[in-house]
Amino acid sequence: MKKQNEGVEVVENGNDTLLRKTDAALFAWPWKNLGNYKYLLYGPFLAKFIHSMYWKESMEDIWCLHILVLCALRGLVHQLWSTYSNMLYLNRTRRVSQQGIDYEQIDHEWDWDNFLILQAIVGSFVYLNFPSLVNLPLWDVRGLISCLILHMGISEPLFYWMHRLLHSSHLFPLYHWHHHESKITHPFTAGHATFLEHLLLCVVIGIPTLGTAFIGYGSIIVMYSYILAFDFLRCLGHSNVEIIPHSLYQRVPLLRYVIYCPTYHSLHHQEMKTNFCLFMPLYDMLGNTLNTASWSLHKEISSRTNERAPDFVFLAHIVDIMSSMHAPFLFRSFSSGPFSTRLFLLPMWPFAFVVVLAMWLKTKTFLFSFYNIRGRLNQTWIVPRAGFQYFLPFAAEGINKLIEEAILRADRIGVKVISLAALNKNESLNGGGTLFVNKHPNLRVRVVHGNTLTAAVILNEIPRDVNEVFLTGATSKLGRAIALYLTRRRVRVLMLTKSTERFMKIQREAPVECQKYLVQVTNCKEAKQCKTWIIGKWSTPREQSWAPSGTHFYQFVVPPIIPFRRDCTYGKLAAMRLPKDVTGLGTCEYTMGRGIVHACHAGGLVHLLEGWTHHEVGAIDVDQIDVVWEAALKHGLKPLYNSP
């Protein structure tokens, strides 16, 4: 638990209480309060270069362009490492820490790229004070050798002793705690530090680069190569994914003292009293701070082939092309908030479309994200198909095959519950999961559509004093359950359907004394006096126009309807907030807020926590709606009331 008080952050961690200063000199970044406007600080570099090229008609300020290009490339290095680190489907067995990164750490590391602005500014001062740097040749092999010697002989030991000093009892509470608040390392953790620490890092980087230039061996390629390699290795150490095979260290034992590995640096973040080196463990060996468990742990992780089987799997799918970019392996910060269309996504839409089509050709269900609750591992797997593909008749067989393979895989590895999301349980596709349960009667994994809790969430959002509702998608699985439940509350339900046969079938399921509350209507105009609309089928602007002013739209249609009416209110899709003891969750589920999941996801989780052994497929058992609702509340899930 954290408390903020007059520049001191009090952190209570079990029996330990740590005081961490937040107002020490050079702790905060000068542009801390600028937010995203901090990127305007790159503006003068661009302006100076353009002015020099077009007005002076000279290239004397080409160094401004070099700084901008180098900053862009360094940002790309970090982003590519972040992408790889978050590709759980590629690296899940080689993750050093099996814990997930939560929203709190993502927020702490939000401004990880501040150091790029700082080093751009420092670089400009260097160029302005040493104009000869503008005339560096493209390449000089002597510069590469000199740069490596200066790095290994000066920068490495300098960083080592500075790092040890920052871990001293005086400086750690003032500065370095800020970097170590990230317990699970990530490439962005490399840039997450105080202003003072990155000033010191400028010195570490400057010695090999400027030193090589000052002795006359500098070159543009050496400058670029060293700085990008520096960032590459920093990201490698913080990636939390072991990529260096143990066999390499076995064949070349000396190499383990020349280049560190992600396991090595992760131990430093976990224990903090060992493994202080920049990139070369040699200096930890010389300083007697090398963690003796480093190599054995590295061997264990790099040789790992099996992973822990999840207890629960939520089997989701891509909603549309734009939301396919709402993924932690693309933009971690973007995926940590609810999805919404952003301008920066538009140029990437064509590429995303091509990728989605490519996945259609040859891709299997893959691991997307995970979190933990009460010792249970919960994962989200993605069926690589977008929403529009579910409505193509010739695609149905292939989609069902992917879902079936996922269910069989879950059964094989020991998953207890697998919950089908949205269109993966479409009635016309597989009967709400019935197809798979009937085809494989001996499944140990419980297949759940979660719609019982979805119905419960919607029904508990509707105020008790409502006596009439208008229901679209009325004969669907959810529509039927909602209609039958509301009749028991003596609520008149206007069921929009042109099929009298389907309407009569549902009406006969209601108790005799409640059947009169079910009324068939064939168009939206007949609901123009009803102020409670429950939308289970896509609704056009014209259809919405029949709702009277002040109407509230509840909905269970995917994707949700567009709110055209300004004089009405719109609820979101049925959802619940996860219990507070969930850990490692750092990704938002589509348009849901942080820590909120769709009700069908929550329904599968309740199935797991309750230890129920039945499948929840096919038609919704109306008698179980209240049972599932009470179970969800018992386990700490909280409703989100969207009512006006």
XYZ file of C-alpha atoms in Angstrom:
644
model
C 0.000 0.000 0.000
C 1.282 3.475 -0.878
C 0.695 6.828 0.760
C 1.892 10.154 -0.623
C 2.744 12.927 1.825
C 4.813 16.075 1.223
C 7.340 14.563 -1.166
C 7.689 11.282 0.735
C 6.121 8.072 -0.512
C 5.415 5.619 2.303
C 5.390 2.051 1.045
C 4.060 -0.645 3.353
C 5.326 -4.043 2.245
C 4.433 -6.721 4.756
C 6.335 -5.904 7.953
C 8.629 -3.440 6.171
C 7.983 0.256 5.804
C 10.064 2.137 3.250
C 10.333 5.894 2.917
C 10.920 6.977 -0.654
C 11.616 10.562 -1.553
C 9.788 12.020 -4.534
C 11.052 15.607 -4.252
C 14.804 15.065 -4.221
C 16.904 17.357 -6.400
C 16.882 16.268 -10.061
C 14.345 13.527 -9.326
C 11.532 14.807 -11.577
C 11.774 15.507 -15.279
C 11.633 19.208 -16.264
C 8.826 18.493 -18.764
C 6.860 16.287 -16.373
C 3.749 18.479 -16.584
C 3.732 18.808 -20.358
C 2.151 15.402 -20.973
C 2.237 14.504 -24.674
C 3.166 18.089 -25.503
C 6.704 17.143 -24.459
C 7.210 15.848 -28.010
C 7.091 19.466 -29.194
C 10.593 19.723 -27.727
C 11.779 17.928 -30.852
C 10.322 20.798 -32.913
C 13.371 23.117 -32.786
C 15.592 20.353 -34.213
C 13.290 19.906 -37.186
C 12.861 23.669 -37.652
C 16.607 24.314 -37.546
C 17.328 21.593 -40.092
C 14.604 22.810 -42.480
C 15.776 26.407 -42.112
C 19.371 25.438 -42.863
C 18.469 23.325 -45.885
C 15.908 25.582 -47.589
C 16.865 29.100 -46.539
C 20.630 28.828 -46.063
C 20.875 26.174 -48.775
C 23.532 24.357 -46.764
C 23.770 21.152 -44.747
C 25.617 22.676 -41.805
C 22.779 21.708 -39.455
C 22.545 18.119 -40.658
C 23.314 17.133 -37.047
C 19.716 18.091 -36.155
C 18.463 15.483 -38.604
C 20.891 12.908 -37.189
C 19.551 13.521 -33.695
C 15.939 13.158 -34.840
C 16.636 9.988 -36.835
C 18.628 8.495 -33.989
C 15.836 9.227 -31.490
C 13.300 7.626 -33.831
C 15.462 4.537 -34.281
C 16.042 4.234 -30.541
C 12.319 4.470 -29.916
C 11.797 1.778 -32.554
C 14.335 -0.497 -30.837
C 12.421 -0.219 -27.576
C 9.072 -0.728 -29.315
C 10.254 -3.836 -31.169
C 11.589 -5.315 -27.955
C 8.287 -4.506 -26.251
C 6.461 -6.260 -29.082
C 8.581 -9.369 -28.727
C 8.390 -9.351 -24.934
C 4.580 -9.293 -25.066
C 4.249 -12.025 -27.704
C 3.261 -14.641 -25.148
C 2.456 -17.166 -27.853
C 6.152 -17.136 -28.840
C 8.009 -16.822 -25.552
C 5.752 -17.978 -22.714
C 8.024 -20.913 -21.762
C 11.146 -18.725 -21.597
C 9.799 -15.910 -19.459
C 12.086 -15.274 -16.501
C 9.261 -14.155 -14.226
C 5.950 -15.855 -14.859
C 4.039 -12.991 -13.254
C 2.210 -10.445 -15.372
C 2.728 -6.686 -15.528
C -0.220 -4.827 -14.043
C -1.766 -1.447 -14.772
C 0.159 0.210 -11.955
C 3.541 -0.677 -13.443
C 2.411 0.345 -16.925
C 1.392 3.753 -15.557
C 4.703 4.113 -13.720
C 6.586 3.435 -16.954
C 4.310 5.577 -19.118
C 6.990 8.210 -19.772
C 9.798 5.712 -20.379
C 10.952 7.699 -23.423
C 11.808 10.875 -21.508
C 15.486 9.963 -21.757
C 15.372 10.298 -25.548
C 14.386 13.947 -25.256
C 17.091 14.527 -22.656
C 19.808 12.946 -24.757
C 18.641 14.870 -27.826
C 19.064 18.116 -25.883
C 22.441 17.028 -24.495
C 23.494 16.031 -27.992
C 22.591 19.471 -29.318
C 24.783 21.164 -26.697
C 27.666 18.885 -27.637
C 27.311 19.665 -31.350
C 27.037 23.415 -30.733
C 30.173 23.399 -28.566
C 32.181 21.094 -30.818
C 31.278 22.017 -34.418
C 33.909 19.625 -35.779
C 31.555 16.737 -34.953
C 29.425 17.792 -37.917
C 32.203 16.728 -40.277
C 32.601 13.140 -39.067
C 33.329 10.650 -41.845
C 30.853 7.924 -42.639
C 33.071 5.067 -41.417
C 36.415 4.452 -39.726
C 37.224 0.953 -38.526
C 39.663 2.355 -35.953
C 36.717 4.137 -34.358
C 34.895 0.862 -33.771
C 37.881 -0.611 -31.956
C 38.440 2.566 -29.923
C 34.743 2.729 -28.999
C 34.753 -0.859 -27.709
C 37.930 -0.259 -25.686
C 36.532 2.906 -24.102
C 33.254 1.150 -23.341
C 34.821 -1.914 -21.723
C 37.612 -0.026 -19.988
C 35.785 3.080 -18.742
C 31.986 3.019 -19.243
C 31.457 -0.472 -17.836
C 33.338 0.041 -14.530
C 31.977 3.599 -14.237
C 28.385 2.378 -14.539
C 29.070 -0.501 -12.149
C 30.280 1.774 -9.352
C 27.624 4.410 -9.997
C 24.991 1.675 -9.868
C 26.337 0.350 -6.572
C 26.365 3.896 -5.203
C 22.720 4.375 -6.246
C 21.900 1.279 -4.193
C 23.428 2.805 -1.070
C 21.161 3.458 1.893
C 21.334 7.203 1.227
C 20.753 7.396 -2.537
C 18.406 4.475 -3.103
C 15.441 6.074 -1.214
C 16.144 9.339 -3.032
C 16.422 8.106 -6.616
C 16.947 4.504 -7.625
C 13.813 3.118 -5.949
C 11.925 4.699 -8.835
C 13.509 2.291 -11.312
C 13.118 -0.695 -9.003
C 9.418 -0.203 -8.402
C 9.099 -2.256 -11.607
C 9.424 -5.770 -10.216
C 8.667 -7.488 -13.521
C 11.129 -6.149 -16.039
C 10.052 -4.995 -19.482
C 11.985 -3.217 -22.262
C 10.331 0.061 -21.238
C 11.681 -0.464 -17.700
C 15.122 0.305 -19.144
C 14.069 3.913 -19.711
C 12.119 4.241 -16.467
C 14.397 6.194 -14.128
C 14.877 9.635 -12.631
C 16.272 12.696 -14.388
C 19.550 12.470 -12.435
C 20.120 8.824 -13.330
C 19.703 9.509 -17.022
C 22.085 12.457 -16.782
C 24.639 10.021 -15.405
C 23.794 7.599 -18.205
C 24.557 10.367 -20.715
C 28.114 10.360 -19.335
C 28.337 6.578 -19.681
C 27.225 6.746 -23.324
C 29.230 9.874 -24.081
C 32.630 8.493 -23.091
C 32.917 5.905 -25.916
C 31.155 8.006 -28.575
C 32.714 11.409 -27.932
C 36.006 9.904 -26.801
C 36.363 8.116 -30.125
C 35.559 11.345 -31.988
C 37.993 13.456 -29.961
C 40.930 11.122 -30.636
C 40.196 11.456 -34.341
C 38.610 8.079 -35.093
C 34.956 9.036 -34.902
C 32.451 8.231 -37.644
C 28.722 8.440 -38.236
C 28.315 4.649 -38.416
C 30.172 4.130 -35.127
C 28.033 6.795 -33.450
C 24.790 5.217 -34.655
C 25.924 1.640 -34.053
C 27.125 2.154 -30.508
C 24.052 4.052 -29.339
C 21.595 1.621 -30.951
C 23.558 -1.384 -29.647
C 23.539 0.219 -26.187
C 19.745 0.489 -26.249
C 19.403 -2.991 -27.748
C 21.365 -4.555 -24.889
C 19.541 -2.518 -22.252
C 16.223 -3.760 -23.659
C 17.543 -7.313 -23.842
C 18.423 -7.277 -20.140
C 15.008 -5.922 -19.209
C 12.984 -8.054 -21.648
C 12.048 -10.775 -19.107
C 12.442 -13.321 -21.926
C 15.524 -15.518 -22.021
C 16.843 -15.565 -25.586
C 20.472 -16.584 -25.004
C 20.750 -20.397 -25.058
C 22.637 -21.999 -22.193
C 24.519 -24.148 -24.700
C 26.229 -20.989 -26.005
C 27.632 -20.243 -22.553
C 28.699 -23.875 -22.237
C 30.592 -23.833 -25.535
C 32.189 -20.458 -24.809
C 32.391 -20.138 -20.974
C 34.163 -16.775 -21.183
C 31.130 -15.303 -22.935
C 29.039 -15.344 -19.747
C 31.382 -12.705 -18.290
C 31.355 -10.567 -21.453
C 27.618 -10.262 -22.102
C 24.778 -10.578 -19.604
C 21.399 -12.198 -20.213
C 17.808 -11.325 -19.201
C 17.897 -13.851 -16.360
C 21.012 -12.205 -14.966
C 19.506 -8.733 -14.802
C 16.092 -9.965 -13.617
C 17.835 -11.371 -10.538
C 19.101 -7.872 -9.834
C 15.540 -6.525 -9.881
C 14.344 -9.317 -7.607
C 17.140 -9.215 -5.007
C 18.833 -5.831 -5.646
C 22.079 -6.741 -3.822
C 23.846 -8.444 -6.703
C 24.380 -8.254 -10.494
C 25.039 -4.504 -10.780
C 26.894 -4.557 -14.120
C 25.873 -2.647 -17.235
C 26.378 -5.444 -19.775
C 29.502 -7.312 -18.587
C 29.194 -9.649 -15.562
C 33.006 -9.554 -15.399
C 32.745 -6.470 -13.196
C 30.345 -8.176 -10.814
C 32.842 -11.008 -10.515
C 35.670 -8.547 -9.804
C 33.476 -6.647 -7.334
C 32.271 -9.848 -5.648
C 28.615 -9.011 -6.387
C 27.851 -11.784 -8.876
C 24.773 -13.780 -7.897
C 25.865 -17.422 -7.738
C 22.406 -18.580 -8.847
C 22.634 -16.686 -12.156
C 23.955 -19.478 -14.358
C 21.892 -22.319 -12.892
C 18.714 -20.249 -13.191
C 19.674 -19.286 -16.734
C 20.106 -22.956 -17.633
C 16.738 -23.824 -16.113
C 14.846 -21.059 -17.916
C 16.547 -21.331 -21.313
C 15.997 -25.110 -21.300
C 12.370 -24.952 -20.202
C 9.961 -26.623 -22.619
C 6.813 -27.054 -20.550
C 4.536 -24.356 -19.248
C 2.020 -24.271 -16.463
C -1.439 -25.193 -17.698
C -4.047 -22.487 -17.093
C -7.038 -23.239 -14.898
C -9.368 -21.095 -16.986
C -9.345 -20.002 -20.627
C -11.453 -17.250 -22.174
C -11.659 -18.002 -25.891
C -12.107 -14.648 -27.644
C -11.838 -13.473 -31.250
C -10.959 -10.309 -33.174
C -13.911 -7.921 -33.276
C -12.863 -5.816 -36.263
C -9.763 -4.626 -38.104
C -9.302 -1.476 -36.054
C -9.619 -3.210 -32.691
C -7.140 -5.883 -33.814
C -4.455 -3.286 -33.049
C -5.611 -3.102 -29.429
C -3.011 -5.642 -28.377
C -0.188 -5.470 -25.801
C 2.359 -6.753 -28.331
C 1.611 -3.739 -30.556
C 1.096 -0.784 -28.223
C 1.245 -1.667 -24.538
C 0.008 1.703 -23.305
C -2.896 1.726 -25.787
C -4.018 -1.784 -24.825
C -3.923 -0.877 -21.127
C -6.978 1.333 -21.654
C -10.391 0.619 -23.192
C -10.378 0.457 -26.972
C -11.464 3.468 -28.953
C -10.630 4.521 -32.490
C -7.597 6.816 -32.536
C -6.163 8.837 -35.396
C -2.746 7.202 -35.133
C -4.364 3.852 -35.976
C -5.757 4.970 -39.331
C -2.477 4.791 -41.319
C -1.939 1.263 -39.998
C -5.401 -0.004 -40.923
C -4.330 -1.405 -44.349
C -1.473 -3.348 -42.751
C -3.776 -4.703 -40.045
C -6.256 -5.768 -42.714
C -3.545 -7.660 -44.602
C -2.422 -9.384 -41.393
C -5.985 -10.443 -40.547
C -6.399 -11.897 -44.027
C -3.004 -13.618 -43.762
C -4.076 -15.227 -40.490
C -7.041 -16.637 -42.351
C -4.659 -18.674 -44.496
C -2.670 -20.378 -41.780
C -2.936 -19.527 -38.108
C -3.996 -21.343 -34.973
C -5.539 -20.070 -31.773
C -2.884 -18.219 -29.776
C -2.259 -16.952 -26.240
C -3.053 -13.249 -25.916
C -2.927 -12.306 -22.220
C -3.200 -13.717 -18.711
C -3.792 -12.857 -15.069
C -3.841 -14.664 -11.734
C -6.510 -14.926 -9.075
C -6.245 -16.911 -5.824
C -3.501 -19.142 -7.132
C -5.297 -19.856 -10.406
C -3.900 -18.959 -13.808
C -6.428 -17.482 -16.241
C -5.574 -16.939 -19.885
C -7.215 -15.345 -22.908
C -6.770 -17.219 -26.175
C -7.645 -15.644 -29.504
C -9.325 -17.333 -32.439
C -7.622 -15.515 -35.361
C -10.826 -14.511 -37.090
C -12.488 -11.099 -37.254
C -16.172 -10.482 -36.632
C -17.095 -10.091 -40.307
C -15.684 -13.540 -41.071
C -18.229 -15.177 -38.749
C -21.001 -14.073 -41.090
C -19.472 -15.664 -44.181
C -21.250 -19.003 -44.776
C -18.163 -20.687 -46.214
C -16.051 -19.707 -43.159
C -18.217 -21.404 -40.515
C -16.631 -24.846 -40.792
C -13.107 -23.465 -40.461
C -14.017 -21.337 -37.454
C -15.681 -24.262 -35.694
C -12.594 -26.346 -36.371
C -10.393 -23.724 -34.691
C -12.724 -23.557 -31.679
C -12.853 -27.346 -31.453
C -9.061 -27.612 -31.604
C -8.780 -25.035 -28.810
C -11.248 -26.968 -26.639
C -9.433 -30.261 -27.246
C -6.081 -28.647 -26.490
C -7.482 -27.188 -23.284
C -8.810 -30.623 -22.352
C -5.458 -32.234 -23.121
C -3.330 -29.885 -20.989
C -5.699 -29.902 -18.006
C -7.702 -26.673 -18.263
C -10.733 -26.834 -15.974
C -13.052 -24.321 -17.677
C -13.062 -22.771 -21.149
C -15.485 -19.912 -21.789
C -16.600 -18.999 -25.308
C -16.730 -15.302 -26.144
C -19.228 -13.432 -28.320
C -19.461 -14.989 -31.791
C -17.534 -18.120 -30.790
C -20.768 -19.335 -29.205
C -23.102 -18.070 -31.900
C -26.266 -20.185 -31.994
C -26.174 -20.584 -35.768
C -22.470 -21.466 -35.660
C -22.335 -24.192 -33.033
C -25.494 -23.998 -30.944
C -23.857 -22.046 -28.151
C -21.160 -24.713 -27.719
C -23.555 -27.665 -27.873
C -21.884 -28.966 -31.041
C -18.581 -29.586 -29.258
C -20.029 -31.105 -26.095
C -22.167 -33.536 -28.082
C -19.283 -34.469 -30.362
C -16.886 -35.041 -27.455
C -18.979 -36.395 -24.550
C -15.909 -37.316 -22.462
C -14.455 -33.827 -22.171
C -12.876 -33.111 -18.795
C -12.740 -29.378 -19.480
C -16.061 -27.662 -18.841
C -17.316 -25.691 -21.835
C -19.176 -22.531 -20.811
C -20.890 -19.842 -22.867
C -21.283 -17.563 -19.834
C -24.602 -16.212 -21.050
C -26.358 -17.045 -17.814
C -24.344 -14.370 -16.032
C -24.708 -12.033 -19.017
C -28.489 -12.294 -18.659
C -28.179 -11.777 -14.910
C -26.126 -8.612 -15.353
C -28.610 -7.103 -17.808
C -31.611 -8.043 -15.691
C -30.099 -6.619 -12.511
C -29.364 -3.332 -14.275
C -33.033 -2.822 -15.105
C -34.731 -0.845 -12.315
C -37.359 -2.736 -10.347
C -40.019 -0.133 -11.086
C -39.871 -0.732 -14.861
C -43.097 -2.377 -16.004
C -42.521 -2.523 -19.775
C -39.509 -3.201 -21.994
C -38.886 -3.480 -25.721
C -36.625 -6.402 -26.654
C -34.824 -6.957 -29.967
C -33.017 -10.203 -30.688
C -35.939 -11.524 -28.712
C -35.779 -15.148 -29.863
C -32.024 -15.500 -29.412
C -30.556 -17.445 -26.527
C -30.158 -14.340 -24.376
C -33.359 -12.701 -25.591
C -35.413 -15.770 -24.644
C -33.921 -15.930 -21.135
C -34.393 -12.200 -20.514
C -37.995 -12.310 -21.696
C -38.911 -15.342 -19.564
C -37.228 -13.911 -16.471
C -38.926 -10.524 -16.821
C -42.353 -12.132 -17.102
C -41.778 -13.624 -13.656
C -41.286 -10.049 -12.433
C -44.617 -9.168 -14.086
C -42.888 -6.951 -16.643
C -44.571 -6.576 -20.021
C -42.086 -7.578 -22.743
C -42.572 -6.348 -26.316
C -40.692 -9.028 -28.274
C -39.583 -7.872 -31.720
C -39.851 -10.860 -34.056
C -41.623 -11.664 -37.299
C -41.704 -15.360 -36.474
C -44.941 -16.156 -34.683
C -43.781 -19.744 -34.327
C -40.656 -18.791 -32.374
C -42.609 -16.315 -30.270
C -45.253 -18.898 -29.380
C -42.578 -21.449 -28.479
C -41.026 -19.051 -25.977
C -44.401 -17.933 -24.656
C -45.355 -21.542 -23.895
C -42.217 -21.867 -21.748
C -43.466 -19.130 -19.413
C -45.768 -20.020 -16.502
C -49.408 -19.858 -17.576
C -50.142 -16.846 -15.388
C -47.156 -14.978 -16.897
C -47.717 -15.679 -20.583
C -49.883 -12.586 -21.001
C -46.823 -10.405 -20.307
C -45.163 -11.547 -23.539
C -46.334 -9.526 -26.549
C -45.172 -10.013 -30.121
C -44.392 -6.892 -32.156
C -43.073 -6.798 -35.695
C -41.502 -3.334 -35.932
C -39.878 -0.702 -33.736
C -42.736 1.725 -34.280
C -44.860 -0.321 -31.870
C -42.436 0.536 -29.047
C -42.606 4.318 -29.469
C -44.099 4.706 -25.996
C -41.604 2.393 -24.230
C -38.585 4.005 -22.581
C -36.634 0.830 -21.815
C -35.096 -0.814 -24.862
C -32.985 -3.970 -24.656
C -30.987 -4.352 -27.856
C -29.912 -7.848 -28.860
C -29.695 -7.189 -32.578
C -28.008 -4.400 -34.518
C -30.200 -1.310 -34.541
C -30.087 1.295 -37.307
C -30.522 5.055 -36.737
C -34.014 4.823 -38.202
C -34.988 2.048 -35.799
C -33.573 3.969 -32.846
C -35.531 7.051 -33.909
C -38.781 5.388 -32.783
C -37.657 5.392 -29.151
C -39.181 8.238 -27.127
C -36.963 10.918 -25.640
C -35.337 9.754 -22.406
C -35.113 6.106 -23.453
C -32.271 4.020 -22.058
C -30.773 1.400 -24.369
C -29.470 -1.760 -22.702
C -27.608 -4.025 -25.078
C -26.063 -7.441 -25.598
C -25.194 -7.107 -29.279
C -21.579 -7.365 -30.547
C -20.308 -4.935 -31.631
C -22.416 -2.494 -29.608
C -24.776 -0.161 -31.419
C -23.757 3.376 -32.333
C -25.410 5.928 -30.002
C -27.225 8.134 -32.495
C -29.750 9.662 -30.103
C -28.494 12.535 -27.971
C -31.731 12.691 -26.016
C -31.345 9.062 -24.926
C -28.802 7.164 -22.849
C -26.866 4.056 -23.871
C -25.568 1.300 -21.665
C -22.417 -0.636 -22.485
C -22.163 -4.354 -23.033
C -22.872 -6.483 -19.968
C -19.756 -6.582 -17.826
C -18.475 -7.076 -14.298
C -15.492 -5.779 -12.369
C -12.992 -8.453 -11.374
C -12.193 -9.024 -7.677
C -9.491 -6.864 -6.109
C -7.135 -9.809 -5.571
C -6.530 -10.250 -9.308
C -2.819 -9.804 -10.108
C -0.825 -9.361 -13.313
C -3.646 -7.840 -15.351
C -2.479 -5.045 -17.647
C -4.693 -5.324 -20.727
C -8.229 -4.050 -21.212
C -10.816 -6.284 -22.815
C -12.033 -4.459 -25.933
C -14.051 -1.382 -24.806
C -14.147 -2.451 -21.160
C -12.367 -0.328 -18.570
C -9.461 -1.456 -16.458
C -10.194 -4.537 -14.379
C -13.543 -5.014 -16.127
C -14.432 -8.019 -18.276
C -17.412 -9.022 -20.368
C -20.067 -10.868 -18.428
C -19.491 -14.101 -20.380
C -15.830 -13.964 -19.293
C -16.926 -13.418 -15.711
C -19.420 -16.269 -16.066
C -16.647 -18.703 -16.941
C -14.559 -17.439 -14.023
C -17.470 -18.006 -11.620
C -17.846 -21.520 -13.030
C -14.201 -22.144 -12.124
C -14.303 -20.561 -8.664
C -17.479 -22.445 -7.757
C -15.999 -25.715 -8.960
C -19.084 -26.563 -10.985
C -18.688 -29.712 -13.060
C -21.476 -29.232 -15.606
C -21.190 -27.709 -19.079
C -23.033 -24.446 -19.659
C -24.002 -24.695 -23.305
C -27.145 -24.351 -25.388
C -30.253 -22.703 -23.962
C -29.981 -20.666 -20.777
C -31.568 -22.229 -17.698
C -33.682 -19.343 -16.398
C -33.782 -20.924 -12.936
C -29.981 -20.601 -12.722
C -29.826 -16.860 -13.412
C -30.158 -15.845 -9.775
C -27.883 -18.710 -8.665
C -25.059 -17.571 -10.936
C -25.597 -13.929 -9.955
C -25.301 -14.664 -6.252
C -22.205 -16.802 -6.866
C -20.547 -13.946 -8.792
C -21.179 -11.506 -5.948
C -19.951 -14.052 -3.406
C -16.588 -14.316 -5.168
C -16.061 -10.558 -5.239
C -17.156 -9.690 -8.774
C -18.981 -6.389 -8.850
C -21.710 -5.198 -11.226
C -21.427 -2.050 -13.315
C -24.766 -0.319 -13.326
C -25.187 1.621 -16.542
C -28.722 2.687 -15.853
C -29.547 6.371 -16.195
